[in-house]
PDB file of C-alpha atoms and ligand atoms in Angstrom:
ATOM      1  CA  MET A 410      82.631-109.234  89.448  1.00  0.00           C
ATOM      2  CA  THR A 411      81.546-108.460  85.912  1.00  0.00           C
ATOM      3  CA  LYS A 412      81.930-111.035  82.983  1.00  0.00           C
ATOM      4  CA  LEU A 413      85.116-109.764  81.640  1.00  0.00           C
ATOM      5  CA  THR A 414      87.002-108.764  84.807  1.00  0.00           C
ATOM      6  CA  GLY A 415      90.676-109.209  84.464  1.00  0.00           C
ATOM      7  CA  LYS A 416      90.545-109.630  80.766  1.00  0.00           C
ATOM      8  CA  VAL A 417      92.522-107.631  78.307  1.00  0.00           C
ATOM      9  CA  ALA A 418      90.906-106.622  75.129  1.00  0.00           C
ATOM     10  CA  LEU A 419      92.177-105.098  71.903  1.00  0.00           C
ATOM     11  CA  VAL A 420      89.796-103.280  69.649  1.00  0.00           C
ATOM     12  CA  THR A 421      90.806-101.675  66.288  1.00  0.00           C
ATOM     13  CA  GLY A 422      88.880 -98.825  64.896  1.00  0.00           C
ATOM     14  CA  SER A 423      87.495 -97.960  68.429  1.00  0.00           C
ATOM     15  CA  GLY A 424      87.514 -94.187  68.234  1.00  0.00           C
ATOM     16  CA  ARG A 425      84.013 -93.978  66.611  1.00  0.00           C
ATOM     17  CA  GLY A 426      80.900 -95.825  65.566  1.00  0.00           C
ATOM     18  CA  ILE A 427      80.648 -99.591  66.352  1.00  0.00           C
ATOM     19  CA  GLY A 428      84.244 -99.925  67.495  1.00  0.00           C
ATOM     20  CA  ARG A 429      83.825 -97.241  70.160  1.00  0.00           C
ATOM     21  CA  ALA A 430      80.452 -98.994  71.397  1.00  0.00           C
ATOM     22  CA  ILE A 431      82.454-102.323  71.566  1.00  0.00           C
ATOM     23  CA  ALA A 432      85.308-100.662  73.570  1.00  0.00           C
ATOM     24  CA  LEU A 433      82.843 -99.054  76.026  1.00  0.00           C
ATOM     25  CA  LYS A 434      80.858-102.302  76.407  1.00  0.00           C
ATOM     26  CA  LEU A 435      83.819-104.532  77.052  1.00  0.00           C
ATOM     27  CA  ALA A 436      85.251-102.015  79.553  1.00  0.00           C
ATOM     28  CA  SER A 437      81.801-101.765  81.252  1.00  0.00           C
ATOM     29  CA  GLU A 438      82.029-105.481  81.673  1.00  0.00           C
ATOM     30  CA  GLY A 439      85.469-105.123  83.378  1.00  0.00           C
ATOM     31  CA  ALA A 440      87.930-105.603  80.523  1.00  0.00           C
ATOM     32  CA  LYS A 441      91.046-103.468  80.170  1.00  0.00           C
ATOM     33  CA  VAL A 442      91.014-102.074  76.719  1.00  0.00           C
ATOM     34  CA  VAL A 443      93.618-101.231  74.179  1.00  0.00           C
ATOM     35  CA  VAL A 444      91.832 -98.636  72.091  1.00  0.00           C
ATOM     36  CA  ASN A 445      92.940 -97.805  68.519  1.00  0.00           C
ATOM     37  CA  ASP A 446      92.031 -95.462  65.726  1.00  0.00           C
ATOM     38  CA  LEU A 447      93.506 -94.045  62.654  1.00  0.00           C
ATOM     39  CA  ASP A 448      92.664 -90.636  64.056  1.00  0.00           C
ATOM     40  CA  ALA A 449      94.324 -89.898  67.349  1.00  0.00           C
ATOM     41  CA  ALA A 450      91.886 -87.542  68.854  1.00  0.00           C
ATOM     42  CA  PRO A 451      88.868 -89.959  68.843  1.00  0.00           C
ATOM     43  CA  GLY A 452      91.011 -92.795  69.879  1.00  0.00           C
ATOM     44  CA  ASP A 453      92.374 -90.855  72.695  1.00  0.00           C
ATOM     45  CA  ALA A 454      88.932 -89.621  73.734  1.00  0.00           C
ATOM     46  CA  VAL A 455      87.486 -93.126  73.995  1.00  0.00           C
ATOM     47  CA  ALA A 456      90.454 -94.271  76.284  1.00  0.00           C
ATOM     48  CA  ALA A 457      89.887 -91.209  78.427  1.00  0.00           C
ATOM     49  CA  GLU A 458      86.057 -91.985  78.632  1.00  0.00           C
ATOM     50  CA  ILE A 459      86.811 -95.478  79.788  1.00  0.00           C
ATOM     51  CA  VAL A 460      89.260 -94.269  82.426  1.00  0.00           C
ATOM     52  CA  ALA A 461      86.944 -91.540  83.624  1.00  0.00           C
ATOM     53  CA  ALA A 462      84.175 -94.254  84.133  1.00  0.00           C
ATOM     54  CA  GLY A 463      86.716 -95.998  86.509  1.00  0.00           C
ATOM     55  CA  GLY A 464      87.996 -98.530  83.840  1.00  0.00           C
ATOM     56  CA  GLN A 465      91.543 -99.132  82.386  1.00  0.00           C
ATOM     57  CA  ALA A 466      92.390 -98.201  78.816  1.00  0.00           C
ATOM     58  CA  VAL A 467      95.370 -97.048  76.695  1.00  0.00           C
ATOM     59  CA  ALA A 468      95.088 -95.772  73.226  1.00  0.00           C
ATOM     60  CA  VAL A 469      97.494 -97.014  70.459  1.00  0.00           C
ATOM     61  CA  ASN A 470      96.555 -94.969  67.575  1.00  0.00           C
ATOM     62  CA  GLY A 471      97.542 -95.197  63.824  1.00  0.00           C
ATOM     63  CA  SER A 472      96.620 -97.154  60.927  1.00  0.00           C
ATOM     64  CA  VAL A 473      96.095-100.813  61.384  1.00  0.00           C
ATOM     65  CA  SER A 474      97.860-101.257  57.960  1.00  0.00           C
ATOM     66  CA  GLU A 475     100.857 -99.442  59.056  1.00  0.00           C
ATOM     67  CA  ALA A 476     104.254-101.491  59.118  1.00  0.00           C
ATOM     68  CA  GLY A 477     105.035-102.217  62.750  1.00  0.00           C
ATOM     69  CA  PHE A 478     101.468-101.423  64.007  1.00  0.00           C
ATOM     70  CA  PRO A 479     100.554-105.162  64.827  1.00  0.00           C
ATOM     71  CA  ASP A 480     103.583-105.535  67.164  1.00  0.00           C
ATOM     72  CA  ARG A 481     102.912-102.052  68.754  1.00  0.00           C
ATOM     73  CA  PHE A 482      99.359-102.864  69.437  1.00  0.00           C
ATOM     74  CA  VAL A 483     100.040-106.468  70.873  1.00  0.00           C
ATOM     75  CA  GLY A 484     103.150-105.182  72.743  1.00  0.00           C
ATOM     76  CA  ALA A 485     100.862-102.350  74.415  1.00  0.00           C
ATOM     77  CA  ALA A 486      98.520-105.142  75.781  1.00  0.00           C
ATOM     78  CA  MET A 487     101.338-107.213  77.170  1.00  0.00           C
ATOM     79  CA  GLU A 488     103.352-104.479  78.508  1.00  0.00           C
ATOM     80  CA  ARG A 489     100.769-102.288  79.843  1.00  0.00           C
ATOM     81  CA  PHE A 490      98.190-104.986  81.148  1.00  0.00           C
ATOM     82  CA  GLY A 491     100.266-108.064  81.159  1.00  0.00           C
ATOM     83  CA  GLY A 492      97.942-110.242  78.901  1.00  0.00           C
ATOM     84  CA  LEU A 493      95.827-110.552  75.794  1.00  0.00           C
ATOM     85  CA  ASP A 494      92.449-112.240  76.017  1.00  0.00           C
ATOM     86  CA  ILE A 495      90.199-110.636  73.399  1.00  0.00           C
ATOM     87  CA  VAL A 496      90.955-109.314  69.950  1.00  0.00           C
ATOM     88  CA  VAL A 497      88.215-107.546  67.872  1.00  0.00           C
ATOM     89  CA  ASN A 498      89.326-106.588  64.123  1.00  0.00           C
ATOM     90  CA  ASN A 499      86.819-103.862  63.535  1.00  0.00           C
ATOM     91  CA  ALA A 500      88.739-100.939  61.924  1.00  0.00           C
ATOM     92  CA  GLY A 501      87.584-100.296  58.412  1.00  0.00           C
ATOM     93  CA  TYR A 502      85.706 -98.065  55.892  1.00  0.00           C
ATOM     94  CA  THR A 503      84.091 -98.386  52.512  1.00  0.00           C
ATOM     95  CA  TRP A 504      85.316 -97.080  49.193  1.00  0.00           C
ATOM     96  CA  ASP A 505      82.719 -97.924  46.780  1.00  0.00           C
ATOM     97  CA  ALA A 506      82.626 -98.185  42.905  1.00  0.00           C
ATOM     98  CA  THR A 507      81.315-100.312  40.300  1.00  0.00           C
ATOM     99  CA  ILE A 508      83.826-102.775  38.805  1.00  0.00           C
ATOM    100  CA  GLN A 509      84.541-100.810  35.623  1.00  0.00           C
ATOM    101  CA  LYS A 510      85.427 -97.758  37.751  1.00  0.00           C
ATOM    102  CA  MET A 511      87.356 -99.380  40.574  1.00  0.00           C
ATOM    103  CA  THR A 512      90.977 -98.702  40.622  1.00  0.00           C
ATOM    104  CA  ASP A 513      93.685-101.049  41.686  1.00  0.00           C
ATOM    105  CA  GLU A 514      94.312 -98.667  44.664  1.00  0.00           C
ATOM    106  CA  GLN A 515      90.861 -98.831  45.637  1.00  0.00           C
ATOM    107  CA  PHE A 516      90.642-102.673  45.497  1.00  0.00           C
ATOM    108  CA  GLN A 517      93.990-103.000  47.334  1.00  0.00           C
ATOM    109  CA  ALA A 518      93.040-100.458  50.016  1.00  0.00           C
ATOM    110  CA  MET A 519      89.886-102.610  51.096  1.00  0.00           C
ATOM    111  CA  LEU A 520      92.053-105.758  51.211  1.00  0.00           C
ATOM    112  CA  ASP A 521      94.522-104.110  53.265  1.00  0.00           C
ATOM    113  CA  VAL A 522      92.377-102.702  55.942  1.00  0.00           C
ATOM    114  CA  HIS A 523      89.678-105.440  56.095  1.00  0.00           C
ATOM    115  CA  LEU A 524      91.803-108.496  55.518  1.00  0.00           C
ATOM    116  CA  VAL A 525      95.451-107.978  55.603  1.00  0.00           C
ATOM    117  CA  ALA A 526      95.558-105.939  58.822  1.00  0.00           C
ATOM    118  CA  PRO A 527      93.560-108.482  60.876  1.00  0.00           C
ATOM    119  CA  PHE A 528      95.853-111.351  59.435  1.00  0.00           C
ATOM    120  CA  ARG A 529      98.962-109.392  60.647  1.00  0.00           C
ATOM    121  CA  ILE A 530      97.373-108.568  64.069  1.00  0.00           C
ATOM    122  CA  LEU A 531      96.454-112.017  64.719  1.00  0.00           C
ATOM    123  CA  ARG A 532     100.015-113.334  63.481  1.00  0.00           C
ATOM    124  CA  ALA A 533     101.483-110.908  66.011  1.00  0.00           C
ATOM    125  CA  ALA A 534      99.213-112.164  68.802  1.00  0.00           C
ATOM    126  CA  ALA A 535     100.052-115.848  68.099  1.00  0.00           C
ATOM    127  CA  GLU A 536     103.234-116.291  69.971  1.00  0.00           C
ATOM    128  CA  PRO A 537     102.080-114.497  73.259  1.00  0.00           C
ATOM    129  CA  ILE A 538      98.833-116.420  73.166  1.00  0.00           C
ATOM    130  CA  ARG A 539     100.827-119.791  72.415  1.00  0.00           C
ATOM    131  CA  ILE A 540     103.050-119.092  75.436  1.00  0.00           C
ATOM    132  CA  MET A 541     100.291-118.116  77.774  1.00  0.00           C
ATOM    133  CA  ALA A 542      98.073-121.155  76.594  1.00  0.00           C
ATOM    134  CA  LYS A 543     100.926-123.490  77.110  1.00  0.00           C
ATOM    135  CA  LYS A 544     101.587-122.255  80.694  1.00  0.00           C
ATOM    136  CA  GLU A 545      97.929-122.518  81.476  1.00  0.00           C
ATOM    137  CA  ALA A 546      97.677-126.033  80.125  1.00  0.00           C
ATOM    138  CA  GLU A 547     100.683-127.075  82.279  1.00  0.00           C
ATOM    139  CA  GLU A 548      98.949-125.756  85.281  1.00  0.00           C
ATOM    140  CA  GLY A 549      95.845-127.808  84.198  1.00  0.00           C
ATOM    141  CA  ARG A 550      93.714-124.625  83.737  1.00  0.00           C
ATOM    142  CA  GLU A 551      91.358-123.957  80.532  1.00  0.00           C
ATOM    143  CA  VAL A 552      91.393-120.212  79.764  1.00  0.00           C
ATOM    144  CA  PHE A 553      89.362-119.135  76.843  1.00  0.00           C
ATOM    145  CA  ARG A 554      90.514-116.342  74.720  1.00  0.00           C
ATOM    146  CA  LYS A 555      88.393-114.653  71.953  1.00  0.00           C
ATOM    147  CA  VAL A 556      88.822-113.361  68.450  1.00  0.00           C
ATOM    148  CA  VAL A 557      85.973-111.441  66.856  1.00  0.00           C
ATOM    149  CA  ASN A 558      86.370-110.455  63.285  1.00  0.00           C
ATOM    150  CA  ILE A 559      83.914-107.919  61.744  1.00  0.00           C
ATOM    151  CA  SER A 560      82.514-108.820  58.446  1.00  0.00           C
ATOM    152  CA  SER A 561      79.462-107.624  56.667  1.00  0.00           C
ATOM    153  CA  ILE A 562      76.368-109.007  54.868  1.00  0.00           C
ATOM    154  CA  ALA A 563      78.169-107.673  51.731  1.00  0.00           C
ATOM    155  CA  GLY A 564      80.707-110.430  52.513  1.00  0.00           C
ATOM    156  CA  LEU A 565      78.182-113.080  52.761  1.00  0.00           C
ATOM    157  CA  TYR A 566      75.886-112.126  49.897  1.00  0.00           C
ATOM    158  CA  GLY A 567      77.778-109.406  47.858  1.00  0.00           C
ATOM    159  CA  ASN A 568      76.700-105.831  47.301  1.00  0.00           C
ATOM    160  CA  ALA A 569      76.680-103.882  44.089  1.00  0.00           C
ATOM    161  CA  GLY A 570      79.368-101.295  44.109  1.00  0.00           C
ATOM    162  CA  GLN A 571      81.468-103.149  46.714  1.00  0.00           C
ATOM    163  CA  ALA A 572      83.625-105.724  44.825  1.00  0.00           C
ATOM    164  CA  SER A 573      86.726-104.953  46.788  1.00  0.00           C
ATOM    165  CA  TYR A 574      84.956-104.503  50.219  1.00  0.00           C
ATOM    166  CA  SER A 575      82.862-107.730  49.821  1.00  0.00           C
ATOM    167  CA  ALA A 576      85.721-109.657  48.742  1.00  0.00           C
ATOM    168  CA  ALA A 577      87.774-108.647  51.659  1.00  0.00           C
ATOM    169  CA  LYS A 578      84.914-109.267  54.084  1.00  0.00           C
ATOM    170  CA  ALA A 579      84.356-112.714  52.712  1.00  0.00           C
ATOM    171  CA  SER A 580      87.901-113.606  52.908  1.00  0.00           C
ATOM    172  CA  LEU A 581      87.939-112.480  56.489  1.00  0.00           C
ATOM    173  CA  ILE A 582      85.334-115.361  57.158  1.00  0.00           C
ATOM    174  CA  GLY A 583      87.905-117.752  55.569  1.00  0.00           C
ATOM    175  CA  LEU A 584      90.548-116.447  58.041  1.00  0.00           C
ATOM    176  CA  THR A 585      88.202-116.889  60.869  1.00  0.00           C
ATOM    177  CA  ARG A 586      87.381-120.351  60.006  1.00  0.00           C
ATOM    178  CA  THR A 587      91.040-121.407  59.674  1.00  0.00           C
ATOM    179  CA  LEU A 588      92.143-119.741  62.921  1.00  0.00           C
ATOM    180  CA  CYS A 589      89.417-121.454  64.590  1.00  0.00           C
ATOM    181  CA  LYS A 590      90.984-124.836  63.473  1.00  0.00           C
ATOM    182  CA  GLU A 591      94.653-123.688  64.310  1.00  0.00           C
ATOM    183  CA  TRP A 592      93.932-122.040  67.588  1.00  0.00           C
ATOM    184  CA  GLY A 593      91.466-124.509  69.130  1.00  0.00           C
ATOM    185  CA  ARG A 594      94.463-126.173  70.964  1.00  0.00           C
ATOM    186  CA  TYR A 595      95.150-122.846  72.562  1.00  0.00           C
ATOM    187  CA  LYS A 596      91.483-122.505  73.699  1.00  0.00           C
ATOM    188  CA  VAL A 597      90.733-119.465  71.442  1.00  0.00           C
ATOM    189  CA  ASN A 598      87.312-118.910  70.102  1.00  0.00           C
ATOM    190  CA  VAL A 599      87.488-117.391  66.753  1.00  0.00           C
ATOM    191  CA  ASN A 600      84.177-116.081  65.385  1.00  0.00           C
ATOM    192  CA  CYS A 601      82.724-113.399  63.186  1.00  0.00           C
ATOM    193  CA  VAL A 602      79.942-110.978  63.359  1.00  0.00           C
ATOM    194  CA  ALA A 603      78.714-109.815  59.968  1.00  0.00           C
ATOM    195  CA  PHE A 604      76.769-106.666  60.220  1.00  0.00           C
ATOM    196  CA  GLY A 605      73.752-105.597  58.305  1.00  0.00           C
ATOM    197  CA  LEU A 606      72.670-101.904  58.382  1.00  0.00           C
ATOM    198  CA  ILE A 607      74.076-100.104  61.541  1.00  0.00           C
ATOM    199  CA  ASN A 608      73.633 -96.362  61.701  1.00  0.00           C
ATOM    200  CA  THR A 609      77.157 -94.789  61.812  1.00  0.00           C
ATOM    201  CA  ARG A 610      78.972 -92.198  59.664  1.00  0.00           C
ATOM    202  CA  LEU A 611      79.451 -94.899  56.873  1.00  0.00           C
ATOM    203  CA  THR A 612      75.726 -95.294  56.383  1.00  0.00           C
ATOM    204  CA  GLN A 613      74.470 -91.733  57.066  1.00  0.00           C
ATOM    205  CA  PRO A 614      71.818 -90.601  54.727  1.00  0.00           C
ATOM    206  CA  ILE A 615      73.278 -88.508  51.761  1.00  0.00           C
ATOM    207  CA  GLU A 616      71.085 -85.308  52.074  1.00  0.00           C
ATOM    208  CA  LYS A 617      71.853 -82.570  49.458  1.00  0.00           C
ATOM    209  CA  GLN A 618      75.673 -83.109  49.344  1.00  0.00           C
ATOM    210  CA  GLN A 619      77.603 -86.231  49.006  1.00  0.00           C
ATOM    211  CA  LYS A 620      79.182 -86.993  52.482  1.00  0.00           C
ATOM    212  CA  THR A 621      83.077 -87.723  52.640  1.00  0.00           C
ATOM    213  CA  ILE A 622      85.270 -89.006  55.441  1.00  0.00           C
ATOM    214  CA  ASP A 623      88.977 -88.246  55.525  1.00  0.00           C
ATOM    215  CA  VAL A 624      91.018 -91.483  55.613  1.00  0.00           C
ATOM    216  CA  ALA A 625      94.797 -90.544  56.075  1.00  0.00           C
ATOM    217  CA  GLY A 626      94.182 -87.303  54.030  1.00  0.00           C
ATOM    218  CA  ARG A 627      92.161 -88.990  51.306  1.00  0.00           C
ATOM    219  CA  ASP A 628      88.507 -87.802  50.869  1.00  0.00           C
ATOM    220  CA  ILE A 629      86.341 -90.956  50.593  1.00  0.00           C
ATOM    221  CA  LYS A 630      82.719 -90.811  49.600  1.00  0.00           C
ATOM    222  CA  VAL A 631      80.319 -92.490  52.200  1.00  0.00           C
ATOM    223  CA  GLY A 632      76.689 -92.441  53.085  1.00  0.00           C
ATOM    224  CA  VAL A 633      73.562 -94.063  51.484  1.00  0.00           C
ATOM    225  CA  GLN A 634      70.794 -92.504  49.442  1.00  0.00           C
ATOM    226  CA  PRO A 635      67.736 -91.900  51.627  1.00  0.00           C
ATOM    227  CA  GLN A 636      65.572 -93.935  49.257  1.00  0.00           C
ATOM    228  CA  MET A 637      67.914 -96.806  49.651  1.00  0.00           C
ATOM    229  CA  LEU A 638      67.845 -96.638  53.447  1.00  0.00           C
ATOM    230  CA  GLU A 639      64.149 -96.563  53.405  1.00  0.00           C
ATOM    231  CA  ALA A 640      63.937 -99.509  51.168  1.00  0.00           C
ATOM    232  CA  MET A 641      66.341-101.328  53.492  1.00  0.00           C
ATOM    233  CA  GLY A 642      64.122-100.290  56.471  1.00  0.00           C
ATOM    234  CA  ARG A 643      61.423-102.212  54.730  1.00  0.00           C
ATOM    235  CA  MET A 644      63.500-105.175  53.974  1.00  0.00           C
ATOM    236  CA  ILE A 645      64.645-105.459  57.701  1.00  0.00           C
ATOM    237  CA  PRO A 646      62.355-107.697  59.577  1.00  0.00           C
ATOM    238  CA  LEU A 647      62.912-105.647  62.748  1.00  0.00           C
ATOM    239  CA  GLY A 648      62.053-102.500  60.724  1.00  0.00           C
ATOM    240  CA  ARG A 649      65.151-100.291  61.198  1.00  0.00           C
ATOM    241  CA  GLY A 650      68.918-100.102  61.090  1.00  0.00           C
ATOM    242  CA  GLY A 651      70.704-101.066  64.274  1.00  0.00           C
ATOM    243  CA  THR A 652      72.427 -98.854  66.823  1.00  0.00           C
ATOM    244  CA  PRO A 653      76.185 -99.079  67.401  1.00  0.00           C
ATOM    245  CA  GLU A 654      75.348-100.252  70.967  1.00  0.00           C
ATOM    246  CA  GLU A 655      73.198-103.111  69.456  1.00  0.00           C
ATOM    247  CA  ALA A 656      76.118-104.042  67.196  1.00  0.00           C
ATOM    248  CA  ALA A 657      78.597-104.019  70.165  1.00  0.00           C
ATOM    249  CA  ASP A 658      76.222-106.297  72.059  1.00  0.00           C
ATOM    250  CA  SER A 659      76.507-108.826  69.515  1.00  0.00           C
ATOM    251  CA  VAL A 660      80.266-108.852  69.558  1.00  0.00           C
ATOM    252  CA  TYR A 661      80.093-108.812  73.309  1.00  0.00           C
ATOM    253  CA  LEU A 662      78.237-112.325  72.953  1.00  0.00           C
ATOM    254  CA  PHE A 663      81.434-113.788  71.449  1.00  0.00           C
ATOM    255  CA  CYS A 664      83.577-112.212  74.073  1.00  0.00           C
ATOM    256  CA  SER A 665      81.746-113.526  77.042  1.00  0.00           C
ATOM    257  CA  PRO A 666      82.197-116.929  78.820  1.00  0.00           C
ATOM    258  CA  GLU A 667      78.864-118.092  77.474  1.00  0.00           C
ATOM    259  CA  SER A 668      80.398-118.421  74.014  1.00  0.00           C
ATOM    260  CA  ASN A 669      83.313-120.696  75.308  1.00  0.00           C
ATOM    261  CA  TYR A 670      82.125-123.658  73.355  1.00  0.00           C
ATOM    262  CA  ILE A 671      81.474-121.852  70.057  1.00  0.00           C
ATOM    263  CA  SER A 672      84.052-121.237  67.388  1.00  0.00           C
ATOM    264  CA  GLY A 673      84.387-120.727  63.709  1.00  0.00           C
ATOM    265  CA  GLN A 674      80.980-119.205  63.304  1.00  0.00           C
ATOM    266  CA  VAL A 675      79.619-116.245  61.671  1.00  0.00           C
ATOM    267  CA  VAL A 676      76.509-114.501  63.205  1.00  0.00           C
ATOM    268  CA  VAL A 677      74.705-111.850  61.313  1.00  0.00           C
ATOM    269  CA  CYS A 678      73.755-108.886  63.396  1.00  0.00           C
ATOM    270  CA  GLY A 679      71.260-107.240  61.059  1.00  0.00           C
ATOM    271  CA  GLY A 680      67.701-107.256  62.532  1.00  0.00           C
ATOM    272  CA  GLY A 681      66.854-110.447  60.306  1.00  0.00           C
ATOM    273  CA  LEU A 682      68.150-108.917  57.041  1.00  0.00           C
ATOM    274  CA  ILE A 683      69.024-111.315  54.363  1.00  0.00           C
ATOM    275  CA  LEU A 684      69.849-110.102  50.951  1.00  0.00           C
TER     276      LEU A 684
HETATM  277  N1  NAD B1895      77.894 -99.421  59.609  1.00  0.00           N
HETATM  278  C1  NAD B1895      77.400-100.519  59.081  1.00  0.00           C
HETATM  279  O1  NAD B1895      76.253-100.674  58.601  1.00  0.00           O
HETATM  280  C2  NAD B1895      78.531-101.679  58.793  1.00  0.00           C
HETATM  281  C3  NAD B1895      77.876-102.783  58.140  1.00  0.00           C
HETATM  282  C4  NAD B1895      78.739-103.840  58.066  1.00  0.00           C
HETATM  283  C5  NAD B1895      80.011-103.801  58.439  1.00  0.00           C
HETATM  284  N2  NAD B1895      80.348-102.737  59.088  1.00  0.00           N
HETATM  285  C6  NAD B1895      81.887-102.810  59.566  1.00  0.00           C
HETATM  286  O2  NAD B1895      81.990-102.307  60.977  1.00  0.00           O
HETATM  287  C7  NAD B1895      83.319-101.762  61.160  1.00  0.00           C
HETATM  288  C8  NAD B1895      82.994-100.355  61.838  1.00  0.00           C
HETATM  289  O3  NAD B1895      82.374 -99.570  60.854  1.00  0.00           O
HETATM  290  P1  NAD B1895      81.542 -98.333  61.546  1.00  0.00           P
HETATM  291  O4  NAD B1895      80.359 -98.372  60.665  1.00  0.00           O
HETATM  292  O5  NAD B1895      81.522 -98.197  62.951  1.00  0.00           O
HETATM  293  O6  NAD B1895      82.461 -97.121  60.918  1.00  0.00           O
HETATM  294  P2  NAD B1895      82.917 -95.770  61.467  1.00  0.00           P
HETATM  295  O7  NAD B1895      83.456 -94.940  60.273  1.00  0.00           O
HETATM  296  O8  NAD B1895      81.881 -95.121  62.352  1.00  0.00           O
HETATM  297  O9  NAD B1895      84.120 -96.242  62.477  1.00  0.00           O
HETATM  298  C9  NAD B1895      85.166 -96.913  61.978  1.00  0.00           C
HETATM  299  C10 NAD B1895      86.512 -96.339  62.782  1.00  0.00           C
HETATM  300  O10 NAD B1895      87.476 -97.242  62.108  1.00  0.00           O
HETATM  301  C11 NAD B1895      88.525 -96.180  61.897  1.00  0.00           C
HETATM  302  N3  NAD B1895      89.465 -96.731  60.836  1.00  0.00           N
HETATM  303  C12 NAD B1895      89.340 -96.728  59.555  1.00  0.00           C
HETATM  304  N4  NAD B1895      90.336 -97.113  58.936  1.00  0.00           N
HETATM  305  C13 NAD B1895      91.268 -97.473  59.810  1.00  0.00           C
HETATM  306  C14 NAD B1895      92.657 -97.816  59.882  1.00  0.00           C
HETATM  307  N5  NAD B1895      93.282 -98.109  58.650  1.00  0.00           N
HETATM  308  N6  NAD B1895      93.268 -97.976  60.959  1.00  0.00           N
HETATM  309  C15 NAD B1895      92.698 -97.710  62.286  1.00  0.00           C
HETATM  310  N7  NAD B1895      91.445 -97.386  62.259  1.00  0.00           N
HETATM  311  C16 NAD B1895      90.775 -97.083  61.070  1.00  0.00           C
HETATM  312  C17 NAD B1895      87.998 -94.855  61.424  1.00  0.00           C
HETATM  313  O11 NAD B1895      88.729 -93.714  61.850  1.00  0.00           O
HETATM  314  C18 NAD B1895      86.735 -94.861  62.287  1.00  0.00           C
HETATM  315  O12 NAD B1895      86.863 -94.274  63.615  1.00  0.00           O
HETATM  316  C19 NAD B1895      83.964-101.703  59.784  1.00  0.00           C
HETATM  317  O13 NAD B1895      84.883-102.911  59.630  1.00  0.00           O
HETATM  318  C20 NAD B1895      82.810-101.862  58.909  1.00  0.00           C
HETATM  319  O14 NAD B1895      83.132-102.350  57.567  1.00  0.00           O
HETATM  320  C21 NAD B1895      79.778-101.658  59.378  1.00  0.00           C
END
C-alpha cells in the first residue's frame, strides 16, 4: 500500500513542468490521475507515462478557462475512476509587463487562468464532494479530501512586471482560505503552495533571443535574464532554484494523510527565499 492508494487526483496543467512532476508523484504514491493540459500532446504523454509505469490515468485536455471544462474535468474523475479526492490547481503561465504597458487583455488573461479557472473547477467539484462527504458521515467515516492551489511568492510579496499575475496569485490565497472555512464540514483540507524560483520553461534563462511559449496560438514572452537568475541564486538561502520534482514534493505533503489536520495554509516552496 502506498500513501494515496485508491485516491483520485485531478491536476491541471500537468503536461509539463511542475504539474507533470505532481501528476507523476501522486501516481507513484498510488493515485489515479486525471491529467490536463492546454496542449494535448504533452497531456496525453504524461497520462501514457503513468499507465506505462503500471498506474491509472486519463487525459482531459483543453484550456482550464474554456466554458464547460470544469464539468468535463470533474465528470471524467467521477465517471472513469468513481471518485474525486485531490484537486491541484496548477495550470498557468506568466504574461508580464509594467503597469503602463499592460493591456486589459493581459490583465484579464492572468485572472482567468490563475483565479477564475480554479474557482470554477472547485465549484464544479462542490456537489460531488458534498454528496460523497454526506454518505461517509452517515457511515461514521472521516475521509479527508485535498485541494492544493498553486500560488507564487509574487502573490505574497509582489513582483515588478507582474501586476496581473501577482494580483491573481494573491487572490487565489483568498479563495483558498474561504474554501477552507466552507469545506471543513466536508473534511476537505484546502491549502496553497507558493513557489519561489522553480526551473521550468517559464523561468529558463534568456540567452541571445527572448524565449516565447505558444498559449492557444499567442506567442507569450517568458524566461528570465541570466543576471537576474544569478542574483536570485544568491538571494535563495539554499543557493539555487528548485527542480519540478522538489516542487511536486511540497504539493504532495498537502495531499498526504499527514496533512489531515492542516487547512487554510500557505507554504512557500522556495529554498528559503523571501522577497
Ligand atoms: N516556475 C516557477 O518558478 C513558478 C513560480 C511560482 C509559481 N509557479 C506556478 O506554477 C504553475 C506551473 O508552472 P510551471 O513553471 O510548471 O510552468 P510550465 O510552463 O512548465 O507548465 C505549465 C503547464 O500549464 C499548461 N497551461 C497553461 N495554461 C493553461 C490553460 N489555460 N489550461 C490548461 N493548461 C494550461 C501549459 O501548457 C504547461 O504545460 C503555474 O501556475 C505557475 O504560475 C511557477
